[in-house]
Coordinates of C-alpha atoms in Angstrom, one line a residue:
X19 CA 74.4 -169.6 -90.2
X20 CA 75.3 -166.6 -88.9
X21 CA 78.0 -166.3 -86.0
X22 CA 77.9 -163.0 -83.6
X23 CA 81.1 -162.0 -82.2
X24 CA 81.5 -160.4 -78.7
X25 CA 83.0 -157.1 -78.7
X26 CA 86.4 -156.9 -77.3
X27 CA 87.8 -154.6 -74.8
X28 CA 89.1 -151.7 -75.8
X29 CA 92.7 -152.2 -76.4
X30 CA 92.6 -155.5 -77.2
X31 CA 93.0 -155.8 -80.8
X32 CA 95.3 -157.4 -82.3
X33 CA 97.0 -159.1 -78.9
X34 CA 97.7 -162.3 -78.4
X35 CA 96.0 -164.2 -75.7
X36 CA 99.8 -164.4 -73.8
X37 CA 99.6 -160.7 -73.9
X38 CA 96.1 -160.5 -72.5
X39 CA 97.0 -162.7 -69.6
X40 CA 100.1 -161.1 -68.6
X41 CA 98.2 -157.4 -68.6
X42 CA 95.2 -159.2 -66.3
X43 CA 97.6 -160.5 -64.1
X44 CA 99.5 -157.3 -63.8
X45 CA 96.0 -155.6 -63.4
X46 CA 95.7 -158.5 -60.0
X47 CA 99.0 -157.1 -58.8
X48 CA 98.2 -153.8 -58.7
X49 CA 94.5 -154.2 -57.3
X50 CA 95.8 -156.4 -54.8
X51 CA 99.2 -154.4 -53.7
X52 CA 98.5 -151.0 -55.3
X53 CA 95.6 -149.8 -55.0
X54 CA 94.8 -148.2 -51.0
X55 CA 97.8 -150.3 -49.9
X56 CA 97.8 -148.2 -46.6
X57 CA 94.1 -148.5 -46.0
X58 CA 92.7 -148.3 -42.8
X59 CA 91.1 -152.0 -42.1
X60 CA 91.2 -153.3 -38.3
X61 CA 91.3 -156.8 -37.3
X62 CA 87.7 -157.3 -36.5
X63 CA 87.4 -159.4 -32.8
X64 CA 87.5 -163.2 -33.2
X65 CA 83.6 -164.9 -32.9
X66 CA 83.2 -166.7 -30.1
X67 CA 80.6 -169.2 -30.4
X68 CA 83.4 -172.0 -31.8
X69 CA 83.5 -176.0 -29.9
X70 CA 86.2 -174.6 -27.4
X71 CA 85.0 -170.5 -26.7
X72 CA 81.5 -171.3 -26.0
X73 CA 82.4 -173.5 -22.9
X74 CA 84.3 -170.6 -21.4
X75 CA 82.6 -167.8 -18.9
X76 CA 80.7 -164.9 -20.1
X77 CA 84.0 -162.9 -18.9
X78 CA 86.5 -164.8 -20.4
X79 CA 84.6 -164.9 -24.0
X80 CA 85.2 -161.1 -24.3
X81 CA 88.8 -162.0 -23.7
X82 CA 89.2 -164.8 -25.8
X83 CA 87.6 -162.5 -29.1
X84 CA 91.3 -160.7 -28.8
X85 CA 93.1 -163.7 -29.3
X86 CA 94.5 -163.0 -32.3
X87 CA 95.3 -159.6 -31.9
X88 CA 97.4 -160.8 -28.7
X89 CA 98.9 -163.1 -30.8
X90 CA 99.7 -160.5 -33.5
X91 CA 101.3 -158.1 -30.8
X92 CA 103.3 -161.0 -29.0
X93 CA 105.3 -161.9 -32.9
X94 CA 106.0 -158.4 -32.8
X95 CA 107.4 -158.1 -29.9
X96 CA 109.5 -160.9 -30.3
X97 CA 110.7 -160.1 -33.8
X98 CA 111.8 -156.5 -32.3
X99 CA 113.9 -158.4 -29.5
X100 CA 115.4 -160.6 -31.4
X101 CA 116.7 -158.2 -34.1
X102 CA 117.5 -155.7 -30.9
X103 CA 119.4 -158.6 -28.7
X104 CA 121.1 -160.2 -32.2
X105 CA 122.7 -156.3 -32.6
X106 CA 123.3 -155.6 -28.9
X107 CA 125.8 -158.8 -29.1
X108 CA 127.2 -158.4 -32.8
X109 CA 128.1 -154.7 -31.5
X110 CA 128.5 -151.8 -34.9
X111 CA 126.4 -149.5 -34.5
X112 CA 125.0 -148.0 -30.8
X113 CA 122.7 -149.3 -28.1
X114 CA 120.1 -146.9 -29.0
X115 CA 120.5 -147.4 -33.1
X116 CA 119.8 -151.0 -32.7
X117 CA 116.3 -150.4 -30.2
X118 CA 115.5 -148.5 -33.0
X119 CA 116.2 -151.3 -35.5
X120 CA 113.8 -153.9 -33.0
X121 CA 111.5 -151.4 -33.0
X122 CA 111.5 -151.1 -37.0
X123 CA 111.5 -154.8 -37.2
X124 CA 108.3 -155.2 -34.9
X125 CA 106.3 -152.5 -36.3
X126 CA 105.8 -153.7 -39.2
X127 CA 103.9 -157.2 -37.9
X128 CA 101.6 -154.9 -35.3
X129 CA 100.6 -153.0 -38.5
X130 CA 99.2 -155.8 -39.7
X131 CA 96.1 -155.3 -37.3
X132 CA 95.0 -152.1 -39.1
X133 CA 96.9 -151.9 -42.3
X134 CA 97.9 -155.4 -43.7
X135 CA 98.8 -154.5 -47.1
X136 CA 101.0 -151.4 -46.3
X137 CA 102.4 -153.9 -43.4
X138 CA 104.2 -156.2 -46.4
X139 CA 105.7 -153.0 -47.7
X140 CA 106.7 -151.9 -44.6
X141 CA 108.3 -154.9 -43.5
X142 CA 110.3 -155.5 -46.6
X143 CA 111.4 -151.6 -46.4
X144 CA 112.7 -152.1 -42.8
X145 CA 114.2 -155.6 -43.2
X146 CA 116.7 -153.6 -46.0
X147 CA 117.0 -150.7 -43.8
X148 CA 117.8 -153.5 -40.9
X149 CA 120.2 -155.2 -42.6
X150 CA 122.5 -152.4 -44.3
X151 CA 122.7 -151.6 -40.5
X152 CA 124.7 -155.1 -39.6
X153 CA 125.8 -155.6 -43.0
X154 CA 129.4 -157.5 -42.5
X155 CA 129.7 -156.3 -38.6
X156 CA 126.7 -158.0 -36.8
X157 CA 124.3 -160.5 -39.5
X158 CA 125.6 -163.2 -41.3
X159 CA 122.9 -162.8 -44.0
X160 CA 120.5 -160.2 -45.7
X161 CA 117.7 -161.8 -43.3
X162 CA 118.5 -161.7 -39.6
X163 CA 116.3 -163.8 -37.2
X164 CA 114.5 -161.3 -36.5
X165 CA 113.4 -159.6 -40.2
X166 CA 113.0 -163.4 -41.1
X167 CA 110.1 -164.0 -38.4
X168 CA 108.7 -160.3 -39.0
X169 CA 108.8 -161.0 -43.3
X170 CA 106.7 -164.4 -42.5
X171 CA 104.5 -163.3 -39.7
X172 CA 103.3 -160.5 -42.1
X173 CA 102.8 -162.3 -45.2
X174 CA 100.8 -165.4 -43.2
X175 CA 98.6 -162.5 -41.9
X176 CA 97.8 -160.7 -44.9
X177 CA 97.2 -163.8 -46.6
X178 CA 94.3 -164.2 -44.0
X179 CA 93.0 -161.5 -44.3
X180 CA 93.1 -161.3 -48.0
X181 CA 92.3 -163.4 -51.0
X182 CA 94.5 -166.1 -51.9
X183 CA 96.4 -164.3 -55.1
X184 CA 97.3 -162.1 -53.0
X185 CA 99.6 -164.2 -51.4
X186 CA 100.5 -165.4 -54.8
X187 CA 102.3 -162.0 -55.1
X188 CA 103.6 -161.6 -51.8
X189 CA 105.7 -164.7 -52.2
X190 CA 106.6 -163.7 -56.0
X191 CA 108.0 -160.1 -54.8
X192 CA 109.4 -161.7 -51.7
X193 CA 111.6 -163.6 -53.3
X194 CA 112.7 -161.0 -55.6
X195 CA 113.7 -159.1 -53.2
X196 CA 115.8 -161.6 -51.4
X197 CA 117.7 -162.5 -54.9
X198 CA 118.3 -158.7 -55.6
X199 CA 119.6 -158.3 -51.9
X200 CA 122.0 -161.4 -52.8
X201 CA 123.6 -160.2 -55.6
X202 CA 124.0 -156.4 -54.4
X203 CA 127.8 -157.6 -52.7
X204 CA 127.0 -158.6 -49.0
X205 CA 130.3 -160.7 -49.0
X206 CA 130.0 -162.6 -45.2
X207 CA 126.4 -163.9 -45.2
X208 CA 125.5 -166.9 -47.1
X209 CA 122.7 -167.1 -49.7
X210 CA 119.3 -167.4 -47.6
X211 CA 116.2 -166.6 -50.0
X212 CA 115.8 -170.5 -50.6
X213 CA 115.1 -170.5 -46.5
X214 CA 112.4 -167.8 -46.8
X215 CA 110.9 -169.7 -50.5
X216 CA 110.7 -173.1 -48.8
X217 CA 109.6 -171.6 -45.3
X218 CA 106.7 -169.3 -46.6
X219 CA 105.8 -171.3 -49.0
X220 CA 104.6 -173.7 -47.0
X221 CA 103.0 -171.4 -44.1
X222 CA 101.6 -169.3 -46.9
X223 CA 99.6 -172.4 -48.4
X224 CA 98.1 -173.3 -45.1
X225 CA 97.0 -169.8 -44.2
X226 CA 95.6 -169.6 -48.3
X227 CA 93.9 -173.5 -47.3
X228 CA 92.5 -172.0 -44.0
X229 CA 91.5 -169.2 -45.7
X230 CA 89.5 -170.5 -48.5
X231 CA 87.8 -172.8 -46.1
X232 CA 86.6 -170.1 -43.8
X233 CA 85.5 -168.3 -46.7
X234 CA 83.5 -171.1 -47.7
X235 CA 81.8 -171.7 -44.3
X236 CA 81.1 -168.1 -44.1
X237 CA 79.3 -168.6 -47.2
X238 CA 77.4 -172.0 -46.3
X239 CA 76.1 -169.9 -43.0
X240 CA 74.9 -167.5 -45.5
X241 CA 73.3 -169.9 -48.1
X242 CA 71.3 -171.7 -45.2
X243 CA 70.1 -168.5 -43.8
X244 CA 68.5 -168.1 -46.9
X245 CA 67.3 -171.4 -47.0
X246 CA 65.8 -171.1 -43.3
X247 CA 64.1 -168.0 -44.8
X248 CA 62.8 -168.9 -47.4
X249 CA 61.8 -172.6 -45.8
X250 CA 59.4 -170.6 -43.1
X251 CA 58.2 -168.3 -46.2
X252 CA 57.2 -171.5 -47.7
X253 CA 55.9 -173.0 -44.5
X254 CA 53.3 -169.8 -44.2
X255 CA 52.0 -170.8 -47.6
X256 CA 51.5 -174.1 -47.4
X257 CA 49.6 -173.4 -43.7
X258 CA 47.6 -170.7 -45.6
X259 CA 46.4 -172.8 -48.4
X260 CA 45.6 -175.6 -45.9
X261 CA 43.6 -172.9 -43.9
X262 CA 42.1 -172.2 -47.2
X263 CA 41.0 -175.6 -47.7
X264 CA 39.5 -176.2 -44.8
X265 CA 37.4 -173.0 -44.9
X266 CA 36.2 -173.3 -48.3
X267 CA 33.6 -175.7 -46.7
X268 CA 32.2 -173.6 -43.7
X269 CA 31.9 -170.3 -46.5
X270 CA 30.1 -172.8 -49.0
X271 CA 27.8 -174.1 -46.5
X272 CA 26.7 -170.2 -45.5
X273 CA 26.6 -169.7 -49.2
X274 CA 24.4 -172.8 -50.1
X275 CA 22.3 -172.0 -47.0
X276 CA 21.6 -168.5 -48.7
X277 CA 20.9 -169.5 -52.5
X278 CA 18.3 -172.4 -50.9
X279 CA 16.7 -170.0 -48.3
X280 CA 16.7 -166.9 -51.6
X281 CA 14.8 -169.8 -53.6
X282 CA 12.1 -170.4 -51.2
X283 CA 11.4 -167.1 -49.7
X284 CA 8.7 -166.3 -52.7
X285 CA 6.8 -169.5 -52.1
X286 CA 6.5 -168.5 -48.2
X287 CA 4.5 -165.9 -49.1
X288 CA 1.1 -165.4 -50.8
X289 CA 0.8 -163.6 -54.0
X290 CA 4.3 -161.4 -53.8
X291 CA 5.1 -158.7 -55.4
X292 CA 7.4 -159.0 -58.3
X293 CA 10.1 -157.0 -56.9
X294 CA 10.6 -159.2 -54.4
X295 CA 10.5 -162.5 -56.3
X296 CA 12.8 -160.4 -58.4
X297 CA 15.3 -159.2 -55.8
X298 CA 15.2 -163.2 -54.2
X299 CA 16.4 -164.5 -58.1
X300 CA 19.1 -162.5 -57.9
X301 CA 20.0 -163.3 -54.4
X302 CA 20.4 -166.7 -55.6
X303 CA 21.8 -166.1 -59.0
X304 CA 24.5 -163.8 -56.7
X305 CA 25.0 -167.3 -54.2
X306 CA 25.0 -169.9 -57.2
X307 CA 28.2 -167.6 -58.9
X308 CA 29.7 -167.1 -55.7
X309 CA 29.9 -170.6 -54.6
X310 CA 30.9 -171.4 -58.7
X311 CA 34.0 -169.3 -58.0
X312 CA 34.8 -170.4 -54.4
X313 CA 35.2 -173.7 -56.4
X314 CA 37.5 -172.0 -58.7
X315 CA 39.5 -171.0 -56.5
X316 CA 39.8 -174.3 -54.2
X317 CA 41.0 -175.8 -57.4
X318 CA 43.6 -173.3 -57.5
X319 CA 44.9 -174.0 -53.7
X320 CA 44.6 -178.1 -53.9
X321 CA 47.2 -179.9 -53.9
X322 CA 47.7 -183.1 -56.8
X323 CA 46.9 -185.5 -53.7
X324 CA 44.3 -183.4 -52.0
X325 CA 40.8 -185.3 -51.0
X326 CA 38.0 -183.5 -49.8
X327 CA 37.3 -184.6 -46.1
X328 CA 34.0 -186.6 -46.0
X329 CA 32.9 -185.5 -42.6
X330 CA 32.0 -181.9 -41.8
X331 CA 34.9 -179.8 -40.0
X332 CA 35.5 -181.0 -36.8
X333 CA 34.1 -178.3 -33.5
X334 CA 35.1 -177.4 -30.2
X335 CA 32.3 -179.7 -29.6
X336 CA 34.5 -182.7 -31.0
X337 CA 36.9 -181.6 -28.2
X338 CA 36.2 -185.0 -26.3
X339 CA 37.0 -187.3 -29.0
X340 CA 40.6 -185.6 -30.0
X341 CA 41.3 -185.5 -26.6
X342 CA 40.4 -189.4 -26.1
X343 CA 42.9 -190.5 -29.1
X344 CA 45.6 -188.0 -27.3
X345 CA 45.6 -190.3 -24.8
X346 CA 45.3 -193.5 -25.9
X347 CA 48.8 -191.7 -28.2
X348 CA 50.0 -191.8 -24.7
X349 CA 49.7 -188.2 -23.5
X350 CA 47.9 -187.6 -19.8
X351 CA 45.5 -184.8 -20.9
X352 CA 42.7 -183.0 -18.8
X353 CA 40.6 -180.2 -19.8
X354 CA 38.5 -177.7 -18.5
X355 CA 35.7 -175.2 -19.7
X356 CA 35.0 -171.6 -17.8
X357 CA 32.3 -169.1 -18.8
X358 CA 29.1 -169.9 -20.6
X359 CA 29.8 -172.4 -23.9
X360 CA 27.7 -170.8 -26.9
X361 CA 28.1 -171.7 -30.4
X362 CA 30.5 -169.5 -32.0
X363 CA 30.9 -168.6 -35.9
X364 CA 32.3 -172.0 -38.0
X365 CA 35.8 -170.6 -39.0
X366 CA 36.1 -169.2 -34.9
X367 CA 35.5 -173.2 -34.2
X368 CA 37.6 -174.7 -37.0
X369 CA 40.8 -172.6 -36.0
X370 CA 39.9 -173.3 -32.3
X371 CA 40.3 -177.3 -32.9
X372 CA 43.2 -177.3 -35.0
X373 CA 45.0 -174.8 -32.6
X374 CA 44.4 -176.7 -29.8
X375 CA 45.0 -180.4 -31.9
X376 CA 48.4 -178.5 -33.4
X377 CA 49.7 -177.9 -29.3
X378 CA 48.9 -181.1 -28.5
X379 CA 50.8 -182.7 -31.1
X380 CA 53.4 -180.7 -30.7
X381 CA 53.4 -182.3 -26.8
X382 CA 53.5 -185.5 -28.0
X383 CA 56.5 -185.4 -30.2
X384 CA 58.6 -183.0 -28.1
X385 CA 57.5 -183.8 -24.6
X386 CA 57.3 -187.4 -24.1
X387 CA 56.3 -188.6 -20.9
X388 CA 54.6 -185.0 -19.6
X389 CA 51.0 -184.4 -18.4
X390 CA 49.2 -181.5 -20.7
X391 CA 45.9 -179.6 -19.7
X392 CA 43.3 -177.6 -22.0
X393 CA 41.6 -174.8 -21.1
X394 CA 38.7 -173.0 -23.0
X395 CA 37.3 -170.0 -21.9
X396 CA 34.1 -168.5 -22.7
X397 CA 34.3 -164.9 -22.6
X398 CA 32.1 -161.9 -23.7
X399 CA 34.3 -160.8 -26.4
X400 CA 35.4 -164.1 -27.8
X401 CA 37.1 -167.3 -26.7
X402 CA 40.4 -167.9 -25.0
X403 CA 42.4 -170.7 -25.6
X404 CA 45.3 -172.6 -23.5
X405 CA 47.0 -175.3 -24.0
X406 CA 50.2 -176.0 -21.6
X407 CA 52.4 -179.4 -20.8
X408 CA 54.7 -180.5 -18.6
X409 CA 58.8 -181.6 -18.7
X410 CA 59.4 -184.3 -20.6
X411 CA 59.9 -187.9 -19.0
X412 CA 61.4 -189.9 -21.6
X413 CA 63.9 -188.5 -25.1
X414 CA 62.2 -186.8 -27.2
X415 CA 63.0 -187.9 -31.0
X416 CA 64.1 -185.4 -33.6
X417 CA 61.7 -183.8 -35.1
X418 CA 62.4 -182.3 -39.2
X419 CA 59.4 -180.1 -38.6
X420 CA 60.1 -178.5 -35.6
X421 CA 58.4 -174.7 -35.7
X422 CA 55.9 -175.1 -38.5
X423 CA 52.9 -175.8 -36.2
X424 CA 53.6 -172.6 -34.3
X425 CA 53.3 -171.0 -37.9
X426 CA 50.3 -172.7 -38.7
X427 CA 49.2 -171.4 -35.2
X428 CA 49.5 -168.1 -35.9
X429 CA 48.4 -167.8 -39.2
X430 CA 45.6 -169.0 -38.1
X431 CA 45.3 -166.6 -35.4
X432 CA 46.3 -163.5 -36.9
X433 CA 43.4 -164.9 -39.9
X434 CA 41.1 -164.0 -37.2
X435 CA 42.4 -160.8 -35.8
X436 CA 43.5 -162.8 -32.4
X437 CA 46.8 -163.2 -30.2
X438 CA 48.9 -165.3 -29.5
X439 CA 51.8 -166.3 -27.4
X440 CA 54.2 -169.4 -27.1
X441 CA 56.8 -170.2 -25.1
X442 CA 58.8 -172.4 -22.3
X443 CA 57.3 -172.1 -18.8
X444 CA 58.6 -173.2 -15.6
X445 CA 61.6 -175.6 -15.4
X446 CA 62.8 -178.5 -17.4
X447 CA 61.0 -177.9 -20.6
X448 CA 57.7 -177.6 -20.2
X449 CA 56.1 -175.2 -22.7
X450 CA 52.4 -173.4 -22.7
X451 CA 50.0 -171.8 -26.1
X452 CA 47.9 -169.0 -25.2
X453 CA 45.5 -167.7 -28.0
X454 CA 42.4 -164.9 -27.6
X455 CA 40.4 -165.2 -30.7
X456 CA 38.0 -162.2 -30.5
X457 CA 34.3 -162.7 -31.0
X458 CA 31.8 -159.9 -32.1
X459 CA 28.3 -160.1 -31.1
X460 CA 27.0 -160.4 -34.6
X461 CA 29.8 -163.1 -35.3
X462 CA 28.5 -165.3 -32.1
X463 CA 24.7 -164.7 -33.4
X464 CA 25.6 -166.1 -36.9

């Protein structure tokens, strides 16, 4: 037995596994913290379709998607106040140098909006630069009130708005820089890097839960998009192989009629010329292989539990009798008939039922209750169809399938070259089908 070995990365020979790790997590630190640290990324607007923003007016919902940029600013401004006021009252260094030190403090959390990673390092920058200012005359610690709030609010931001290790890191180099600021001799402040492990620690591991779980709804929304996609791609087939089905009969009855009528042509007339008994054969030889592979090709389309209907395919001339089991199903339908009724071609008939038996199904399930009329019209240049109910009375009961008859519809439709429309009409649910299916001259003849 022969075993094949991966190639390893170049490098890599010769290192332990400990070795390996270490490099790959140092490679994390610097693709995380590194790499475009001061890239530009704004704070895209909050969605506002949640439970509680929906509710609110149009006017208010373009407010409410700056929520958490308000929020952002408002931290700021109170980190920069209380490092300004904390200053103001130890007294050191001037008025004006401690503004400057709010300001410093409170930058570094607005930064946050458009350049989270280069916020962290700006924040930890300024909270040294903020505390050599009041070191022994105004702090008591290396983190003042107000660098503490500005170091947290920046590290729970970027760790929503990054991946989780980067957090990781955050809190790693965090707390390194606390224990080197602790043993560089601040003599009057106690030791306070246990506050700020404990603290952001925790806040940290929510923003790392809450992050993880919007990532994973964000990709749930995406993974049933794709499933609602490919559900109605599905849906078109199935409605095209049923349409298939059912018009494998009306093409098989034109092509028996033809191989029959090839067959006894010769015997119509007397004594006829061999070319024509000829070309007749081979009119029928032509029908007998076409209707071989139409049966092919139905036996590629059926399903395991298909039958073949016993009775022919219903007509708009069995319009009476679906209508008659509509309403003993309990739906008040009427029906009327403008223009001069011909027979039209088989699969113009066929698609004319089911379309009109689809809408009225459709009635019944999501319109309990309501009052539906059909209309057919008799025009020159085909047959217009219309099929429109009422508001519902009663609930209507959930319904898995809601949407595929409008595809079936409309495969159907677009089958024949016709249009379509659907939609809600009037007020309180009612809903109306409007389909032209064009008819040529030669089609209506046939």
């Amino acid at each position: 037995m022969t075993e094949t070995l991966s190639p390893e990365p170049p490098g890599s020979a010769g290192r332990s596994p400990e070795f390996l790790l270490a490099m790959d997590a140092f490679g994390g630190l610097r693709r995380d913290l590194f790499r475009d640290a001061f890239a530009y990324r704004p704070l895209p607007p909050m969605r506002t379709d949640g439970p509680l923003t929906r509710h609110l007016p149009d006017r208010l919902r373009r407010y409410a998607a700056w929520t958490p940029h308000a929020a952002v600013l408002f931290v700021a401004f109170c980190a920069a106040m209380i490092t300004y006021t904390d200053g103001a009252r130890g007294g050191g260094p001037g008025l004006l140098i401690w503004a400057a030190s709010g300001l410093l403090t409170g930058v570094p959390v607005a930064m946050t909006l458009i350049r989270p990673v280069g916020a962290w390092w700006t924040v930890c920058a300024t909270t040294v630069v903020v505390s050599v200012l009041g070191r022994g005359d105004v702090f008591s610690s290396w983190w003042p009130a107000g660098a503490f709030l500005a170091q947290l609010a920046v590290m729970v931001v970027v760790a929503l708005r990054t991946r989780p290790r980067t957090a990781v890191w955050m809190w790693v180099l965090t707390l390194l820089l606390g224990t080197a600021m602790e043993f560089s001799g601040h003599r009057y402040g106690g030791p306070d890097t246990g506050t700020m492990a404990v603290t952001s620690a925790i806040l940290l591991l929510i923003a790392v839960v809450v992050s993880i779980r919007r990532e994973a709804e964000q990709k749930i929304t995406v993974q049933q998009s794709v499933t609602a996609v490919e559900r109605g791609r599905r849906t078109v087939l199935e409605e095209r192989t049923t349409i298939a089905r059912e018009l494998h009969d009306v093409v098989a009855h034109h092509m028996s009629v033809v191989a029959i009528q090839a067959e006894a042509a010769p015997y119509r007339v007397e004594d006829p010329p061999p070319e024509l008994t000829q070309a007749f054969a081979t009119i029928r030889e032509n029908a007998v292989a076409a209707l071989t592979e139409l049966r092919r090709v139905l036996g590629v389309v059926r399903a395991e539990d298909y039958e073949a209907p016993d009775a022919p395919q219903p007509t708009l001339a069995d319009l009476d009798r679906l209508l008659a089991n509509v309403r003993d199903a309990g739906l008040e339908v009427t029906k009327a008939v403008t223009g001069a009724v011909r027979e039209l071609p088989q699969g113009v008939e066929l698609s004319a039922y089911r379309i009109i038996q689809e809408a009225l199904s459709n009635a019944l399930r999501h319109a309990p209750g309501a009052a539906a009329r059909v209309e057919v019209g008799y025009v020159l240049g085909g047959v217009g169809l219309r099929v429109v109910n009422g508001p519902p009375t009663g609930p209507a009961a959930a319904s898995p399938g809601s949407g595929h008859g409008i595809t079936g519809m409309r495969e159907r439709v677009a089958m024949l070259g016709g249009e379509m429309t659907a939609g809600e009409v009037g007020e309180g649910g009612g809903y109306e089908v409007t389909v032209f299916i064009p008819v040529t001259a030669e089609g209506s003849a046939a």
